[in-house]
Coordinates of C-alpha atoms and ligand atoms in Angstrom, one line a residue:
X1 CA 39.1 143.1 26.9
X2 CA 41.0 139.9 27.5
X3 CA 39.8 138.1 24.4
X4 CA 40.3 141.0 22.1
X5 CA 43.1 140.8 19.5
X6 CA 45.6 143.6 19.8
X7 CA 46.7 146.3 17.4
X8 CA 49.7 148.6 17.5
X9 CA 50.6 151.5 15.3
X10 CA 52.3 154.8 15.4
X11 CA 53.3 158.0 13.6
X12 CA 56.6 159.9 13.7
X13 CA 56.4 163.3 15.3
X14 CA 58.4 164.8 12.5
X15 CA 56.9 168.0 11.2
X16 CA 53.1 168.2 10.9
X17 CA 50.8 165.3 10.3
X18 CA 49.2 165.4 6.9
X19 CA 46.3 164.0 5.0
X20 CA 48.2 160.8 4.1
X21 CA 48.8 160.0 7.8
X22 CA 45.1 160.5 8.5
X23 CA 43.5 158.8 5.6
X24 CA 46.1 156.0 5.3
X25 CA 46.6 155.2 9.0
X26 CA 44.8 157.1 11.8
X27 CA 41.4 156.9 10.2
X28 CA 41.9 153.1 10.1
X29 CA 42.8 153.0 13.8
X30 CA 39.6 154.9 14.6
X31 CA 37.4 152.3 12.9
X32 CA 39.3 149.5 14.6
X33 CA 39.6 150.8 18.2
X34 CA 36.3 149.3 19.5
X35 CA 37.0 145.9 18.1
X36 CA 40.7 145.6 19.2
X37 CA 42.8 146.3 22.2
X38 CA 44.6 149.3 20.8
X39 CA 48.1 150.6 21.5
X40 CA 49.2 153.8 19.7
X41 CA 52.6 155.1 20.0
X42 CA 54.1 158.5 19.1
X43 CA 57.4 157.2 17.7
X44 CA 59.7 159.9 18.8
X45 CA 62.9 157.8 18.6
X46 CA 62.2 157.4 14.9
X47 CA 62.0 161.2 14.6
X48 CA 65.7 161.7 15.3
X49 CA 66.8 159.5 12.4
X50 CA 66.9 162.8 10.4
X51 CA 68.4 166.0 11.7
X52 CA 66.0 167.4 14.3
X53 CA 65.3 170.5 16.3
X54 CA 64.9 169.6 20.1
X55 CA 62.2 172.2 20.7
X56 CA 60.2 171.1 17.7
X57 CA 60.5 167.5 18.8
X58 CA 58.9 168.2 22.2
X59 CA 56.1 170.3 20.5
X60 CA 55.5 167.7 17.7
X61 CA 55.3 164.9 20.2
X62 CA 52.5 166.5 22.1
X63 CA 50.8 167.7 18.9
X64 CA 50.9 164.2 17.4
X65 CA 49.3 162.7 20.5
X66 CA 46.6 165.5 20.5
X67 CA 45.9 164.9 16.8
X68 CA 45.3 161.1 17.4
X69 CA 42.5 162.1 19.8
X70 CA 41.3 165.0 17.6
X71 CA 40.9 162.5 14.7
X72 CA 38.7 160.3 16.8
X73 CA 40.9 158.1 18.9
X74 CA 39.3 157.6 22.3
X75 CA 41.9 157.6 25.1
X76 CA 39.4 155.8 27.4
X77 CA 39.7 152.7 25.3
X78 CA 43.1 153.0 23.7
X79 CA 46.6 153.4 25.2
X80 CA 48.4 156.3 23.7
X81 CA 52.0 156.6 24.7
X82 CA 55.4 158.0 23.7
X83 CA 58.0 155.5 22.5
X84 CA 61.0 157.0 24.3
X85 CA 59.1 156.7 27.6
X86 CA 59.5 152.9 27.4
X87 CA 63.1 151.9 27.5
X88 CA 62.3 148.4 26.3
X89 CA 61.9 149.7 22.7
X90 CA 65.6 150.6 22.5
X91 CA 66.7 147.5 24.3
X92 CA 64.8 145.0 22.1
X93 CA 66.0 147.0 19.1
X94 CA 69.6 146.3 20.1
X95 CA 68.9 142.6 20.5
X96 CA 67.1 142.5 17.1
X97 CA 70.0 144.5 15.5
X98 CA 72.3 141.7 16.5
X99 CA 70.0 139.1 15.0
X100 CA 69.3 140.8 11.6
X101 CA 71.5 140.2 8.6
X102 CA 72.7 143.5 7.0
X103 CA 71.6 142.3 3.6
X104 CA 68.0 142.2 4.7
X105 CA 68.3 145.9 5.6
X106 CA 70.0 146.8 2.3
X107 CA 66.7 145.9 0.6
X108 CA 64.6 148.5 2.4
X109 CA 63.2 150.9 -0.2
X110 CA 62.4 153.7 2.2
X111 CA 66.0 153.8 3.4
X112 CA 67.2 154.1 -0.2
X113 CA 64.7 156.9 -0.9
X114 CA 65.4 158.8 2.3
X115 CA 69.1 158.4 2.2
X116 CA 69.1 160.1 -1.2
X117 CA 67.4 163.1 0.3
X118 CA 69.8 163.3 3.3
X119 CA 73.0 163.1 1.2
X120 CA 76.2 162.7 3.2
X121 CA 74.4 163.0 6.5
X122 CA 72.7 159.6 6.6
X123 CA 72.9 158.1 10.1
X124 CA 73.1 154.5 11.2
X125 CA 69.8 155.2 12.9
X126 CA 68.1 155.8 9.5
X127 CA 69.6 152.5 8.2
X128 CA 68.3 150.3 11.1
X129 CA 65.1 152.2 11.8
X130 CA 63.0 149.4 10.5
X131 CA 64.5 147.2 13.2
X132 CA 63.4 149.7 15.8
X133 CA 60.0 149.6 14.2
X134 CA 60.0 145.8 14.5
X135 CA 60.8 146.1 18.2
X136 CA 57.9 148.6 18.6
X137 CA 55.5 146.0 17.2
X138 CA 56.9 142.8 18.6
X139 CA 57.1 144.1 22.2
X140 CA 53.3 144.3 22.3
X141 CA 52.5 140.9 20.8
X142 CA 50.5 142.8 18.3
X143 CA 48.1 140.7 16.1
X144 CA 47.6 143.5 13.6
X145 CA 49.4 146.6 12.5
X146 CA 47.3 149.2 10.6
X147 CA 49.5 151.2 8.3
X148 CA 49.7 152.8 4.9
X149 CA 51.1 151.0 1.9
X150 CA 54.6 152.4 2.4
X151 CA 55.1 150.5 5.6
X152 CA 54.3 147.1 4.1
X153 CA 58.0 146.2 3.5
X154 CA 58.9 147.1 7.1
X155 CA 56.1 144.9 8.4
X156 CA 57.4 142.0 6.4
X157 CA 60.8 142.6 7.9
X158 CA 59.4 142.5 11.4
X159 CA 57.7 139.2 10.6
X160 CA 60.9 137.7 9.2
X161 CA 63.0 138.8 12.1
X162 CA 60.5 137.4 14.6
X163 CA 60.0 134.1 12.8
X164 CA 63.3 133.3 11.3
X165 CA 65.8 135.0 13.6
X166 CA 64.1 134.6 17.0
X167 CA 61.3 132.0 17.1
X168 CA 63.0 129.4 14.8
X169 CA 66.4 129.8 16.4
X170 CA 65.7 130.1 20.1
X171 CA 62.5 128.1 20.8
X172 CA 61.6 124.7 19.6
X173 CA 58.1 124.7 21.2
X174 CA 56.1 127.9 21.8
X175 CA 56.8 131.0 19.8
X176 CA 58.7 133.6 21.7
X177 CA 57.4 136.5 19.6
X178 CA 53.9 136.8 18.0
X179 CA 54.0 137.2 14.2
X180 CA 52.0 140.4 13.3
X181 CA 49.9 141.0 10.2
X182 CA 49.6 144.3 8.5
X183 CA 46.1 145.9 7.9
X184 CA 46.2 148.1 4.9
X185 CA 43.1 149.9 3.8
X186 CA 41.8 149.5 0.2
X187 CA 41.3 153.2 -0.2
X188 CA 43.6 155.9 1.1
X189 CA 46.6 153.7 1.8
X190 CA 48.7 155.7 -0.6
X191 CA 47.8 159.4 -0.9
X192 CA 50.0 161.1 -3.4
X193 CA 51.7 164.5 -3.5
X194 CA 49.7 167.4 -4.7
X195 CA 52.5 168.6 -7.0
X196 CA 53.4 165.2 -8.5
X197 CA 50.7 162.4 -8.6
X198 CA 53.4 159.7 -9.0
X199 CA 55.1 160.5 -5.7
X200 CA 53.7 159.8 -2.2
X201 CA 52.5 162.7 0.0
X202 CA 55.3 162.9 2.6
X203 CA 56.4 164.9 5.6
X204 CA 59.9 165.0 4.3
X205 CA 59.1 166.6 1.0
X206 CA 60.8 170.0 1.2
X207 CA 57.9 171.6 -0.8
X208 CA 55.1 172.5 1.6
X209 CA 52.7 172.8 -1.3
X210 CA 53.0 169.0 -1.9
X211 CA 50.8 168.1 1.1
X212 CA 47.8 169.2 3.1
X213 CA 48.6 169.3 6.8
X214 CA 45.8 168.5 9.2
X215 CA 46.2 171.9 10.9
X216 CA 46.3 173.9 7.7
X217 CA 44.0 177.0 7.7
X218 CA 41.2 177.3 5.1
X219 CA 43.4 179.9 3.3
X220 CA 46.4 177.6 3.1
X221 CA 44.3 174.7 2.0
X222 CA 42.7 176.9 -0.7
X223 CA 46.1 178.1 -1.9
X224 CA 47.7 174.6 -2.0
X225 CA 44.7 173.2 -4.0
X226 CA 44.8 176.1 -6.4
X227 CA 48.5 175.4 -7.0
X228 CA 48.1 171.6 -7.1
X229 CA 49.1 170.0 -10.4
X230 CA 46.3 169.4 -12.8
X231 CA 46.2 168.4 -16.5
X232 CA 44.7 169.5 -19.8
X233 CA 41.7 167.1 -19.8
X234 CA 38.2 168.1 -19.0
X235 CA 36.4 165.9 -16.4
X236 CA 37.9 163.8 -13.6
X237 CA 38.9 160.2 -14.1
X238 CA 40.1 157.5 -11.8
X239 CA 41.6 154.8 -13.9
X240 CA 43.5 156.7 -16.6
X241 CA 47.2 155.9 -16.0
X242 CA 48.2 159.2 -17.7
X243 CA 46.3 161.1 -15.0
X244 CA 47.7 160.3 -11.6
X245 CA 46.7 163.7 -10.2
X246 CA 43.1 163.3 -11.2
X247 CA 43.1 159.8 -9.6
X248 CA 44.6 161.1 -6.3
X249 CA 42.2 164.0 -5.9
X250 CA 39.2 161.9 -6.7
X251 CA 40.3 159.4 -4.1
X252 CA 40.7 162.1 -1.5
X253 CA 37.3 163.6 -2.4
X254 CA 35.6 160.2 -2.4
X255 CA 37.0 159.3 1.1
X256 CA 36.2 162.7 2.6
X257 CA 32.7 162.9 1.1
X258 CA 31.8 159.3 1.8
X259 CA 30.8 158.9 -1.8
X260 CA 31.9 155.9 -3.9
X261 CA 34.6 156.5 -6.5
X262 CA 32.3 155.5 -9.3
X263 CA 29.7 158.0 -8.1
X264 CA 32.4 160.8 -7.9
X265 CA 33.6 159.9 -11.4
X266 CA 30.1 160.2 -12.7
X267 CA 29.5 163.5 -10.9
X268 CA 32.7 165.1 -12.2
X269 CA 32.9 163.5 -15.7
X270 CA 32.4 166.8 -17.3
X271 CA 33.7 169.1 -14.6
X272 CA 36.6 171.4 -15.3
X273 CA 39.6 171.5 -12.9
X274 CA 38.7 175.0 -11.7
X275 CA 35.3 173.9 -10.5
X276 CA 36.5 170.6 -9.1
X277 CA 39.3 172.4 -7.2
X278 CA 36.7 174.7 -5.5
X279 CA 34.6 171.7 -4.5
X280 CA 37.5 169.6 -3.1
X281 CA 38.8 172.7 -1.2
X282 CA 35.3 173.1 0.4
X283 CA 35.3 169.4 1.3
X284 CA 38.8 169.5 2.8
X285 CA 37.9 172.5 5.0
X286 CA 34.6 170.9 6.1
X287 CA 36.3 167.6 7.0
X288 CA 39.3 169.1 8.7
X289 CA 37.6 171.8 10.8
X290 CA 36.1 169.5 13.5
X291 CA 39.6 167.9 13.9
X292 CA 41.2 171.4 14.2
X293 CA 38.6 172.5 16.7
X294 CA 39.1 169.5 18.9
X295 CA 42.9 169.8 18.6
X296 CA 42.8 173.4 19.8
X297 CA 41.0 172.4 23.0
X298 CA 43.4 169.5 23.6
X299 CA 46.6 171.3 23.0
X300 CA 45.6 174.1 25.4
X301 CA 45.1 171.6 28.1
X302 CA 48.6 170.0 28.5
X303 CA 47.7 168.7 31.9
X304 CA 45.0 166.4 30.5
X305 CA 47.2 165.4 27.6
X306 CA 50.0 164.6 30.0
X307 CA 47.7 162.4 32.1
X308 CA 46.6 160.5 29.0
X309 CA 50.2 159.8 28.1
X310 CA 51.1 158.7 31.7
X311 CA 48.2 156.2 31.7
X312 CA 49.1 154.9 28.3
X313 CA 52.7 154.6 29.3
X314 CA 51.8 152.5 32.3
X315 CA 49.8 150.0 30.3
X316 CA 52.4 149.8 27.5
X317 CA 55.3 149.5 29.9
X318 CA 53.8 146.5 31.6
X319 CA 53.4 144.6 28.4
X320 CA 56.7 145.6 26.9
X321 CA 58.6 144.6 30.1
X322 CA 57.1 141.1 30.0
X323 CA 58.0 140.5 26.3
X324 CA 61.5 141.8 26.8
X325 CA 62.0 139.5 29.8
X326 CA 60.7 136.6 27.8
X327 CA 63.1 137.3 24.9
X328 CA 66.1 137.9 27.1
X329 CA 65.5 134.7 29.1
X330 CA 65.2 132.6 25.9
X331 CA 68.4 134.2 24.5
X332 CA 70.3 133.2 27.6
X333 CA 70.8 136.5 29.4
X334 CA 71.6 135.9 33.1
X335 CA 68.7 136.8 35.4
X336 CA 69.5 138.1 38.8
X337 CA 68.2 136.1 41.8
X338 CA 68.2 132.8 39.9
Ligands
TYM1 P1 55.1 157.8 9.2 O1 55.2 158.6 10.4 O2 55.8 158.1 8.0 O3 53.6 157.6 8.8 C1 52.6 157.3 9.7 C2 51.5 156.5 9.1 O4 50.9 157.2 8.0 C3 51.0 156.4 6.8 N1 51.3 157.3 5.6 C4 50.5 157.3 4.6 N2 49.4 156.7 4.2 C5 48.9 157.0 3.0 N3 49.4 157.9 2.2 C6 50.5 158.5 2.5 N4 51.0 159.4 1.6 C7 51.1 158.3 3.7 N5 52.2 158.7 4.3 C8 52.3 158.1 5.5 C9 52.2 155.4 7.0 O5 52.1 154.3 6.2 C10 52.0 155.1 8.5 O6 51.1 154.1 8.7 N6 57.9 153.8 10.4 C11 56.6 154.4 10.5 C12 56.2 154.7 12.0 C13 56.3 153.5 12.9 C14 55.4 152.5 13.1 C15 55.9 151.7 14.1 C16 54.2 152.3 12.4 C17 57.3 153.3 13.8 N7 57.1 152.2 14.5 C18 55.2 150.6 14.5 C19 53.4 151.1 12.9 C20 54.0 150.3 13.9 C21 56.6 155.7 9.8 O7 57.6 156.3 9.6 O8 55.4 156.2 9.6

């Protein structure tokens, strides 16, 4: 265990987890978990950056942890924990807030997009949320952070804060914070909306029909795929820039079926949308049903889930405390008992 490099990642417990979260991130964690020491966080403090419902937050936090395991994360080898259970996240976030220039934050694309959706209700929390994300990562000396494409800019920010605003300023010798690297999969790192192939599939899209949630029933999946945007061409194509919906659904089909994109393109080169939609619906139901079955068992055993989160918290807390102490000491905070 000692020599293994470490990964850290997380999902926000906002609404239900969808196909993009699974194919772009969680699936990646599952393939990496044996090779790396793995810390997986349910980032509940991030979930209050938009208006939230307290009951749903509790439920979604448990449900997100259960889905990590249902998707194949092994709690015997990974530490699964809830962000708000570790106070060091908020404390390091404050320190990093004070080190980060505002103009770095003003470049964040996701803030610009989300703040348009939230209108006049945009909170300071939404603005500096990437700094909390940097704290999440840097606290654990993570070597790698497996995420979808949309988090790349946040990862770059975390690297810049650690390197330029902490290591370079406060230590001449050994680095105080480890500089993390993103791991972004070649396929599935940007799953698009079902109703607009040029937009990312997202939890915050008000249109439920834009995404497949991991817990959608076969009837709902079938309805959403039937209504998914198609085009007037016959046959599915991957590289035609005028056909983003075809590209997206082929990508999803290829990952779920385990067939190469080129093989899928050949297979469906003359298939009409109606037939293809039936096939992808069957594939989605087949791929999601084992996850849903495992999820049902887990969510009905809150005692076991709670124990997993307690164990994860203990391991995470130990590491986080050490990093925070190191940072505070280097920044000159007075230590009791000195
Ligand atoms: P979140 O909760 O929006 O998404 C969780 C993970 O899913 C990926 N993802 C996607 N991948 C492919 N296609 C999509 N349509 C799609 N939508 C989402 C995201 O890239 C992400 O990997 N800020 C993060 C959560 C976070 C975090 C962290 C991640 C907080 N602290 C520390 C890693 C490390 C977020 O909002 O992800």
